[in-house]
Amino acid sequence: MKYSRTGLLSLIMLFIVPLFSFFFVFFKINKSTKKYLVIILTLFTFFILLRIPPFQDLFRRYFETYMIYSPSTTLKQAIGGHVDIFLWINAFVFYKLHIPFYFIPALYGSISIYTVSKTALSLFYKFNIDKPSTTVLGILLSVSFVNILVTALGLRFGLATALMVSSVIDLCILRKKFKGFLKLVIALTLHFSTLLIIVAVIASKFVKINRKFSVWLFLILLPFSKLILPIVASSLGGVGGYVMAGYVNGAYATIAPNLNEFIVTFYKVAFSTFFLVYIHYRSSENTVYSNFISWYLILISFTFLSFTAFMRYYYDIGVVLGVMNFIISKKFIDRSKIGTYLIVISIILNNLFLNIFLERRPILLAQMWKGFFISPVFMIYYTTEDFNSYLKSINSVGEWKGHETTDDRK
C-alpha cells in the first residue's frame, strides 16, 4: 500500500486542529489522497459525536438499554419484544464489555459517513473517474445528505439507510454480491424498512421497466396508497401491525401543521425530486441500477399514506440513491462552472441547514461545536458521568428543558 505524504500529514493535523485537517486534505486533493478524505471524514465525525447528549430518541434508547440493564441481564431479555434486534444485541454486548453507551451513536454516525463516502469513491474507481475535483465533489455531495446528528440520535434507521444504499450499489453496479447481501442482512436487523429495498432488488433482477413509465406510474399510484398500504401491511403479520399503528394510524401519519415543517419538507422534496426522479427520468442509461430505481419508485408510492414512512423512503434513502446515480452521470462528470458552483452551494446549504441549524439544540446543549477546533486527544477524556450530567437538562420525553419545540416528533 502506497502512503501519501499529504494524506499522512492531514491525519496528523486531525489530532491537532480537526477542521484544519479537513480543509488541508480538501485543497491538496489528488489521486493519492482521495482515500484520505474518506478517513478524515469518518474520524472527524466519530470524535465530534463522542460528545452527543442523551437527547430525543437517544434518550429513549439509553433508558431502554443501559439504564435498565444489570449484571444479571441476559441476551434474551435484552432483545425481547423488539422487531429489529441489531441495536439491542449491540447495546447488550457493549454493556457487558463495559463500553460506555455514548460510543454507540459515535460509531453509528461515523460508520454511516464511511459507508456512504466509501461507496461513492468505489463508484469513481469502477468507472475510472480520476479527476480529483470530481471525486471530492461527489463524495462531499453524497455525505451532505447524511444527516449525521439524526443518525446518531436515532441510531437504527440512519445506519440502516447507509448500509441499504451501499448494498444496492454493491449488488447492482459493483457486482459484489456477498458484501451487498451481508450489508442488506445487517440493515434488515437494524430497521424493518429494509424489506422494501429487498423487494425492489429482487424485482429489478427479473422484470425490466421503462424508466419514464416508472416515473409516471409512481405519480399515478401515490393517491392510491390509502387503499394499497393497509392490504400490504395486513399480510406482514406483526411487522404490518407495527407499521399501521406507528406510521399510518399514529402521530407519524401526517405532516406537522406548522410553517417550519412545511419549509423543511419542501426543501427535502425538492432535492429528492431532482436527484431521484428527474435524473432518473432524463437518464439515457438502461442499467440494472436504473431498473432498481424504477422499481423503487413504484414501491415507495404505496407508502404515501404515511408522511413519515414516505419521506424516509423518498428523501432519507431515496435522495442518496439518486445522488449515487447522478455522480456517475455525464451531467456531473462534464458539468459546467455554474454546475460546480451549484453543487458546492448544495453541499454547504445541506450541512448548514440540515446538519447544523435544524439540529442546533443538541449541538448547543453539549457544546459539540468545540470538536471542530479541540484536538480529539482531549475530546476522548469523557466519562459516563459526564454523559449522565446532561440528564439534568433533559425532560421526561428527551427534550432540552426550556428549549422544547411545539412538535417533538422525529
Short mmCIF file of C-alpha atoms in Angstrom, two decimals:
data_model
loop_
_atom_site.label_atom_id
_atom_site.label_comp_id
_atom_site.label_asym_id
_atom_site.label_seq_id
_atom_site.Cartn_x
_atom_site.Cartn_y
_atom_site.Cartn_z
CA MET A 1 0.00 0.00 0.00
CA LYS A 2 1.37 3.39 -1.02
CA TYR A 3 1.22 6.20 1.51
CA SER A 4 0.79 9.84 0.62
CA ARG A 5 2.81 12.44 2.49
CA THR A 6 -0.09 14.88 2.18
CA GLY A 7 -2.55 12.27 3.41
CA LEU A 8 -0.45 11.33 6.42
CA LEU A 9 0.08 15.00 7.26
CA SER A 10 -3.69 15.55 7.16
CA LEU A 11 -4.16 12.70 9.65
CA ILE A 12 -1.60 14.28 11.97
CA MET A 13 -3.39 17.60 11.67
CA LEU A 14 -6.67 15.87 12.56
CA PHE A 15 -5.31 15.26 16.05
CA ILE A 16 -4.19 18.88 16.38
CA VAL A 17 -6.96 21.03 14.87
CA PRO A 18 -9.62 18.78 13.23
CA LEU A 19 -11.21 21.41 10.99
CA PHE A 20 -7.84 22.42 9.51
CA SER A 21 -7.20 18.77 8.65
CA PHE A 22 -10.36 18.62 6.57
CA PHE A 23 -9.57 21.81 4.64
CA PHE A 24 -5.96 20.72 4.15
CA VAL A 25 -6.84 17.40 2.50
CA PHE A 26 -9.63 19.13 0.55
CA PHE A 27 -7.33 21.71 -1.07
CA LYS A 28 -4.46 19.23 -1.52
CA ILE A 29 -6.64 16.52 -3.04
CA ASN A 30 -5.05 14.38 -5.76
CA LYS A 31 -5.15 10.78 -6.98
CA SER A 32 -3.15 9.50 -3.99
CA THR A 33 -5.04 11.41 -1.27
CA LYS A 34 -8.64 10.65 -2.27
CA LYS A 35 -8.91 7.76 0.19
CA TYR A 36 -7.67 10.00 2.99
CA LEU A 37 -10.70 12.23 2.53
CA VAL A 38 -12.90 9.25 3.48
CA ILE A 39 -10.74 8.51 6.54
CA ILE A 40 -10.71 12.15 7.66
CA LEU A 41 -14.49 12.46 7.29
CA THR A 42 -15.03 9.26 9.28
CA LEU A 43 -12.69 10.09 12.18
CA PHE A 44 -13.84 13.71 12.25
CA THR A 45 -17.46 12.54 12.62
CA PHE A 46 -16.60 9.96 15.29
CA PHE A 47 -14.79 12.38 17.61
CA ILE A 48 -17.49 15.05 17.30
CA LEU A 49 -20.27 12.56 18.03
CA LEU A 50 -18.50 11.27 21.15
CA ARG A 51 -19.90 14.32 22.93
CA ILE A 52 -23.50 13.91 21.76
CA PRO A 53 -26.00 14.31 24.64
CA PRO A 54 -28.82 11.83 25.52
CA PHE A 55 -31.35 13.85 23.52
CA GLN A 56 -34.72 12.84 21.98
CA ASP A 57 -34.54 9.29 20.55
CA LEU A 58 -31.09 8.73 22.05
CA PHE A 59 -32.54 9.50 25.48
CA ARG A 60 -35.15 6.79 24.95
CA ARG A 61 -32.59 4.27 23.65
CA TYR A 62 -30.40 4.92 26.68
CA PHE A 63 -33.26 4.22 29.06
CA GLU A 64 -34.31 1.14 27.09
CA THR A 65 -30.81 -0.34 27.32
CA TYR A 66 -28.06 0.69 29.71
CA MET A 67 -30.35 2.26 32.31
CA ILE A 68 -32.34 -0.95 32.80
CA TYR A 69 -29.51 -3.45 32.33
CA SER A 70 -27.82 -5.14 35.25
CA PRO A 71 -25.03 -7.73 35.56
CA SER A 72 -27.74 -10.43 35.53
CA THR A 73 -29.44 -9.23 32.31
CA THR A 74 -29.46 -11.91 29.61
CA LEU A 75 -29.37 -11.51 25.83
CA LYS A 76 -32.89 -12.93 25.60
CA GLN A 77 -34.16 -10.26 27.97
CA ALA A 78 -32.29 -7.53 26.07
CA ILE A 79 -33.80 -8.34 22.66
CA GLY A 80 -37.23 -9.42 23.90
CA GLY A 81 -40.15 -7.66 22.21
CA HIS A 82 -38.06 -5.88 19.57
CA VAL A 83 -38.63 -6.28 15.82
CA ASP A 84 -35.13 -5.07 14.88
CA ILE A 85 -32.55 -6.81 17.05
CA PHE A 86 -29.14 -5.47 15.94
CA LEU A 87 -29.11 -2.39 18.17
CA TRP A 88 -30.26 -4.33 21.22
CA ILE A 89 -27.62 -7.02 20.71
CA ASN A 90 -25.01 -4.31 20.18
CA ALA A 91 -26.05 -2.43 23.34
CA PHE A 92 -26.08 -5.65 25.37
CA VAL A 93 -22.57 -6.65 24.21
CA PHE A 94 -21.15 -3.17 24.82
CA TYR A 95 -22.72 -3.07 28.27
CA LYS A 96 -21.19 -6.42 29.18
CA LEU A 97 -17.80 -5.24 27.88
CA HIS A 98 -18.11 -2.01 29.93
CA ILE A 99 -18.01 0.16 26.81
CA PRO A 100 -19.83 3.45 27.52
CA PHE A 101 -23.17 3.99 25.77
CA TYR A 102 -22.05 7.18 24.01
CA PHE A 103 -19.68 5.12 21.85
CA ILE A 104 -22.72 3.63 20.09
CA PRO A 105 -24.01 6.87 18.49
CA ALA A 106 -20.43 7.91 17.67
CA LEU A 107 -19.83 4.59 15.91
CA TYR A 108 -23.17 4.51 14.10
CA GLY A 109 -22.74 8.07 12.80
CA SER A 110 -19.14 7.62 11.69
CA ILE A 111 -19.80 4.21 10.11
CA SER A 112 -22.67 5.78 8.14
CA ILE A 113 -20.37 8.51 6.83
CA TYR A 114 -17.66 5.96 6.00
CA THR A 115 -20.11 3.66 4.22
CA VAL A 116 -21.63 6.37 2.01
CA SER A 117 -18.32 8.11 1.20
CA LYS A 118 -16.53 4.80 0.50
CA THR A 119 -19.40 3.72 -1.75
CA ALA A 120 -19.13 6.95 -3.74
CA LEU A 121 -15.35 6.50 -4.02
CA SER A 122 -15.82 2.90 -5.20
CA LEU A 123 -18.11 4.12 -7.98
CA PHE A 124 -15.42 6.50 -9.20
CA TYR A 125 -12.87 3.67 -9.22
CA LYS A 126 -15.35 1.42 -11.04
CA PHE A 127 -15.94 3.92 -13.85
CA ASN A 128 -12.31 5.15 -13.97
CA ILE A 129 -13.22 8.69 -12.97
CA ASP A 130 -9.82 10.02 -11.89
CA LYS A 131 -10.31 13.79 -11.77
CA PRO A 132 -9.68 14.76 -8.11
CA SER A 133 -12.15 17.67 -8.07
CA THR A 134 -14.90 15.43 -9.41
CA THR A 135 -14.13 12.79 -6.79
CA VAL A 136 -14.14 15.18 -3.86
CA LEU A 137 -17.32 16.94 -5.01
CA GLY A 138 -19.08 13.59 -5.48
CA ILE A 139 -18.07 12.33 -2.05
CA LEU A 140 -18.99 15.58 -0.27
CA LEU A 141 -22.32 15.81 -2.12
CA SER A 142 -23.15 12.23 -1.11
CA VAL A 143 -22.36 12.64 2.59
CA SER A 144 -24.04 16.06 2.77
CA PHE A 145 -27.36 14.24 2.55
CA VAL A 146 -26.46 12.00 5.50
CA ASN A 147 -27.96 13.79 8.50
CA ILE A 148 -25.23 12.92 10.98
CA LEU A 149 -26.96 14.19 14.12
CA VAL A 150 -30.26 12.49 13.28
CA THR A 151 -28.39 9.26 12.56
CA ALA A 152 -26.57 9.41 15.90
CA LEU A 153 -29.70 10.35 17.84
CA GLY A 154 -31.96 7.75 16.22
CA LEU A 155 -29.30 5.05 15.71
CA ARG A 156 -31.23 2.36 13.87
CA PHE A 157 -32.63 3.99 10.74
CA GLY A 158 -29.65 6.19 9.89
CA LEU A 159 -27.11 3.37 9.84
CA ALA A 160 -29.60 1.08 8.10
CA THR A 161 -30.01 3.72 5.37
CA ALA A 162 -26.26 3.93 4.72
CA LEU A 163 -25.95 0.15 4.58
CA MET A 164 -29.01 -0.17 2.32
CA VAL A 165 -27.65 2.32 -0.21
CA SER A 166 -24.22 0.67 -0.18
CA SER A 167 -25.71 -2.82 -0.55
CA VAL A 168 -27.76 -1.78 -3.58
CA ILE A 169 -24.65 -0.29 -5.23
CA ASP A 170 -22.70 -3.48 -4.45
CA LEU A 171 -25.41 -5.71 -5.90
CA CYS A 172 -26.45 -3.65 -8.93
CA ILE A 173 -23.26 -1.89 -10.04
CA LEU A 174 -20.10 -3.17 -8.35
CA ARG A 175 -21.16 -6.84 -8.60
CA LYS A 176 -20.00 -7.58 -5.05
CA LYS A 177 -22.79 -9.98 -4.20
CA PHE A 178 -21.50 -11.30 -0.87
CA LYS A 179 -20.74 -7.85 0.55
CA GLY A 180 -24.01 -6.48 -0.76
CA PHE A 181 -26.04 -9.32 0.69
CA LEU A 182 -24.25 -9.07 4.05
CA LYS A 183 -24.93 -5.33 4.31
CA LEU A 184 -28.57 -5.91 3.39
CA VAL A 185 -28.97 -8.52 6.14
CA ILE A 186 -27.39 -6.23 8.75
CA ALA A 187 -29.61 -3.35 7.59
CA LEU A 188 -32.66 -5.60 7.91
CA THR A 189 -31.76 -6.41 11.52
CA LEU A 190 -31.37 -2.67 12.16
CA HIS A 191 -34.67 -1.50 10.67
CA PHE A 192 -37.59 -3.39 9.12
CA SER A 193 -37.92 -0.78 6.32
CA THR A 194 -35.14 -2.67 4.50
CA LEU A 195 -37.82 -5.16 3.40
CA LEU A 196 -38.96 -2.78 0.68
CA ILE A 197 -35.39 -2.46 -0.62
CA ILE A 198 -35.08 -6.25 -0.79
CA VAL A 199 -38.32 -6.47 -2.80
CA ALA A 200 -37.08 -3.77 -5.20
CA VAL A 201 -33.72 -5.52 -5.67
CA ILE A 202 -35.35 -8.89 -6.39
CA ALA A 203 -37.97 -7.41 -8.72
CA SER A 204 -35.34 -5.46 -10.68
CA LYS A 205 -33.41 -8.67 -11.34
CA PHE A 206 -36.34 -10.36 -13.08
CA VAL A 207 -38.59 -7.68 -14.59
CA LYS A 208 -37.42 -4.69 -16.61
CA ILE A 209 -39.47 -1.49 -16.51
CA ASN A 210 -39.17 1.53 -18.77
CA ARG A 211 -37.65 4.44 -16.84
CA LYS A 212 -40.12 7.10 -17.95
CA PHE A 213 -43.06 4.76 -17.48
CA SER A 214 -41.94 4.05 -13.89
CA VAL A 215 -41.92 7.77 -13.06
CA TRP A 216 -45.43 8.29 -14.41
CA LEU A 217 -46.64 5.14 -12.64
CA PHE A 218 -45.07 6.42 -9.40
CA LEU A 219 -47.05 9.66 -9.68
CA ILE A 220 -50.29 7.87 -10.60
CA LEU A 221 -50.06 5.40 -7.71
CA LEU A 222 -49.47 7.99 -4.96
CA PRO A 223 -53.20 8.73 -4.39
CA PHE A 224 -54.00 5.00 -4.22
CA SER A 225 -51.69 4.29 -1.27
CA LYS A 226 -54.68 4.67 1.07
CA LEU A 227 -56.13 1.51 -0.45
CA ILE A 228 -52.93 -0.44 -1.10
CA LEU A 229 -50.82 0.07 2.05
CA PRO A 230 -53.33 -1.40 4.57
CA ILE A 231 -53.67 -4.51 2.39
CA VAL A 232 -49.89 -4.97 2.16
CA ALA A 233 -49.40 -4.31 5.88
CA SER A 234 -52.06 -6.86 6.85
CA SER A 235 -50.08 -9.56 5.01
CA LEU A 236 -46.93 -8.88 7.09
CA GLY A 237 -48.30 -10.11 10.40
CA GLY A 238 -46.75 -8.50 13.49
CA VAL A 239 -44.50 -6.21 11.47
CA GLY A 240 -47.52 -5.00 9.50
CA GLY A 241 -49.35 -4.23 12.73
CA TYR A 242 -46.34 -2.24 13.92
CA VAL A 243 -46.34 -0.27 10.65
CA MET A 244 -50.06 0.51 10.81
CA ALA A 245 -50.00 1.50 14.49
CA GLY A 246 -46.89 3.64 14.31
CA TYR A 247 -46.87 5.11 10.82
CA VAL A 248 -50.42 5.02 9.46
CA ASN A 249 -52.80 5.39 12.39
CA GLY A 250 -50.34 7.13 14.72
CA ALA A 251 -48.82 10.60 15.08
CA TYR A 252 -46.33 9.98 12.24
CA ALA A 253 -49.00 9.65 9.54
CA THR A 254 -49.29 13.36 8.71
CA ILE A 255 -47.04 16.37 8.47
CA ALA A 256 -46.99 18.67 11.49
CA PRO A 257 -49.27 21.68 10.82
CA ASN A 258 -46.69 24.46 11.10
CA LEU A 259 -44.72 26.64 8.68
CA ASN A 260 -41.30 25.36 9.77
CA GLU A 261 -42.23 21.77 8.99
CA PHE A 262 -43.58 22.76 5.57
CA ILE A 263 -40.34 24.63 4.72
CA VAL A 264 -38.15 21.67 5.73
CA THR A 265 -40.38 19.24 3.82
CA PHE A 266 -40.34 21.42 0.70
CA TYR A 267 -36.54 21.62 0.88
CA LYS A 268 -36.20 17.84 1.14
CA VAL A 269 -38.81 17.07 -1.52
CA ALA A 270 -37.12 19.48 -3.96
CA PHE A 271 -33.75 17.71 -3.67
CA SER A 272 -35.31 14.23 -3.80
CA THR A 273 -37.38 15.10 -6.85
CA PHE A 274 -34.29 16.35 -8.68
CA PHE A 275 -31.84 13.56 -7.82
CA LEU A 276 -34.18 10.57 -7.52
CA VAL A 277 -36.91 11.35 -10.04
CA TYR A 278 -35.67 13.94 -12.57
CA ILE A 279 -32.15 12.50 -13.04
CA HIS A 280 -33.66 9.03 -13.43
CA TYR A 281 -36.29 10.25 -15.89
CA ARG A 282 -33.78 12.13 -18.03
CA SER A 283 -31.11 9.43 -17.98
CA SER A 284 -30.36 7.53 -21.18
CA GLU A 285 -28.80 4.60 -19.31
CA ASN A 286 -30.69 1.31 -19.06
CA THR A 287 -28.71 -0.47 -16.39
CA VAL A 288 -29.52 -2.87 -13.57
CA TYR A 289 -29.28 0.08 -11.19
CA SER A 290 -31.67 2.26 -13.21
CA ASN A 291 -34.11 -0.66 -13.27
CA PHE A 292 -33.81 -0.89 -9.49
CA ILE A 293 -34.64 2.84 -9.21
CA SER A 294 -37.70 2.26 -11.42
CA TRP A 295 -38.96 -0.48 -9.10
CA TYR A 296 -38.03 1.53 -6.02
CA LEU A 297 -40.15 4.49 -7.14
CA ILE A 298 -43.15 2.28 -7.81
CA LEU A 299 -42.91 0.51 -4.45
CA ILE A 300 -42.44 3.62 -2.31
CA SER A 301 -45.56 5.17 -3.85
CA PHE A 302 -47.53 2.69 -1.73
CA THR A 303 -46.23 4.36 1.46
CA PHE A 304 -47.60 7.81 0.58
CA LEU A 305 -50.43 7.30 3.10
CA SER A 306 -47.88 7.77 5.89
CA PHE A 307 -45.96 11.06 5.73
CA THR A 308 -43.04 9.79 7.84
CA ALA A 309 -42.70 6.46 6.03
CA PHE A 310 -42.88 8.08 2.59
CA MET A 311 -40.32 10.77 3.45
CA ARG A 312 -37.94 8.14 4.81
CA TYR A 313 -38.04 6.30 1.50
CA TYR A 314 -38.36 9.33 -0.78
CA TYR A 315 -35.79 11.54 0.94
CA ASP A 316 -33.65 9.82 3.59
CA ILE A 317 -32.91 6.79 1.42
CA GLY A 318 -34.05 7.98 -1.99
CA VAL A 319 -32.00 11.15 -2.26
CA VAL A 320 -28.74 9.28 -1.57
CA LEU A 321 -29.69 6.59 -4.10
CA GLY A 322 -30.37 9.40 -6.58
CA VAL A 323 -27.07 11.16 -5.83
CA MET A 324 -25.17 7.91 -6.45
CA ASN A 325 -26.83 7.78 -9.86
CA PHE A 326 -26.01 11.45 -10.50
CA ILE A 327 -22.27 11.39 -9.63
CA ILE A 328 -21.53 8.78 -12.31
CA SER A 329 -23.59 10.53 -14.97
CA LYS A 330 -22.25 12.71 -17.77
CA LYS A 331 -24.22 15.64 -16.33
CA PHE A 332 -21.95 15.56 -13.27
CA ILE A 333 -18.66 14.49 -14.87
CA ASP A 334 -18.90 17.04 -17.73
CA ARG A 335 -20.53 19.75 -15.61
CA SER A 336 -20.05 23.44 -16.33
CA LYS A 337 -18.59 26.01 -13.91
CA ILE A 338 -22.12 27.03 -12.96
CA GLY A 339 -22.89 23.37 -12.27
CA THR A 340 -19.88 23.15 -9.98
CA TYR A 341 -20.94 26.28 -8.12
CA LEU A 342 -24.47 24.90 -7.68
CA ILE A 343 -23.12 21.63 -6.29
CA VAL A 344 -20.83 23.47 -3.85
CA ILE A 345 -23.78 25.63 -2.73
CA SER A 346 -25.88 22.48 -2.23
CA ILE A 347 -23.16 20.88 -0.10
CA ILE A 348 -22.76 23.98 2.07
CA LEU A 349 -26.53 24.51 2.35
CA ASN A 350 -27.16 20.89 3.33
CA ASN A 351 -24.56 20.98 6.08
CA LEU A 352 -25.52 24.39 7.44
CA PHE A 353 -29.29 23.89 7.23
CA LEU A 354 -29.88 20.16 7.78
CA ASN A 355 -26.91 19.13 9.90
CA ILE A 356 -26.36 22.28 11.95
CA PHE A 357 -29.34 24.65 12.04
CA LEU A 358 -32.11 22.04 12.34
CA GLU A 359 -30.08 20.05 14.89
CA ARG A 360 -28.70 23.06 16.78
CA ARG A 361 -30.22 22.10 20.15
CA PRO A 362 -28.04 19.04 20.89
CA ILE A 363 -25.05 20.91 19.42
CA LEU A 364 -25.58 23.84 21.80
CA LEU A 365 -26.56 21.69 24.78
CA ALA A 366 -23.35 19.64 24.66
CA GLN A 367 -21.20 22.33 23.02
CA MET A 368 -20.40 19.85 20.27
CA TRP A 369 -19.08 22.65 18.07
CA LYS A 370 -15.89 22.56 20.13
CA GLY A 371 -15.00 19.32 18.35
CA PHE A 372 -14.20 21.36 15.23
CA PHE A 373 -11.28 23.04 16.97
CA ILE A 374 -10.28 20.94 20.01
CA SER A 375 -7.93 18.01 19.50
CA PRO A 376 -9.55 14.56 19.69
CA VAL A 377 -6.90 13.76 22.29
CA PHE A 378 -8.86 15.98 24.68
CA MET A 379 -12.31 15.01 23.33
CA ILE A 380 -11.86 11.38 24.38
CA TYR A 381 -11.42 12.43 28.01
CA TYR A 382 -15.09 11.90 28.59
CA THR A 383 -16.90 9.63 31.02
CA THR A 384 -20.32 8.13 31.63
CA GLU A 385 -20.70 10.60 34.49
CA ASP A 386 -20.19 13.45 32.01
CA PHE A 387 -22.77 11.89 29.68
CA ASN A 388 -25.26 11.41 32.54
CA SER A 389 -24.81 15.00 33.68
CA TYR A 390 -26.90 16.12 30.68
CA LEU A 391 -29.89 14.24 32.07
CA LYS A 392 -30.40 17.13 34.50
CA SER A 393 -31.21 19.31 31.48
CA ILE A 394 -33.42 16.75 29.72
CA ASN A 395 -37.15 16.34 30.44
CA SER A 396 -39.12 13.08 30.55
CA VAL A 397 -39.59 12.89 26.77
CA GLY A 398 -35.95 13.58 25.89
CA GLU A 399 -36.23 17.31 25.16
CA TRP A 400 -33.91 20.05 26.40
CA LYS A 401 -35.71 21.80 29.25
CA GLY A 402 -36.67 25.33 28.30
CA HIS A 403 -35.93 24.69 24.62
CA GLU A 404 -38.81 22.40 23.67
CA THR A 405 -40.42 22.77 20.25
CA THR A 406 -44.14 22.75 19.52
CA ASP A 407 -43.68 19.44 17.75
CA ASP A 408 -41.25 16.97 19.29
CA ARG A 409 -41.72 14.26 16.70
CA LYS A 410 -38.83 12.95 14.67
#
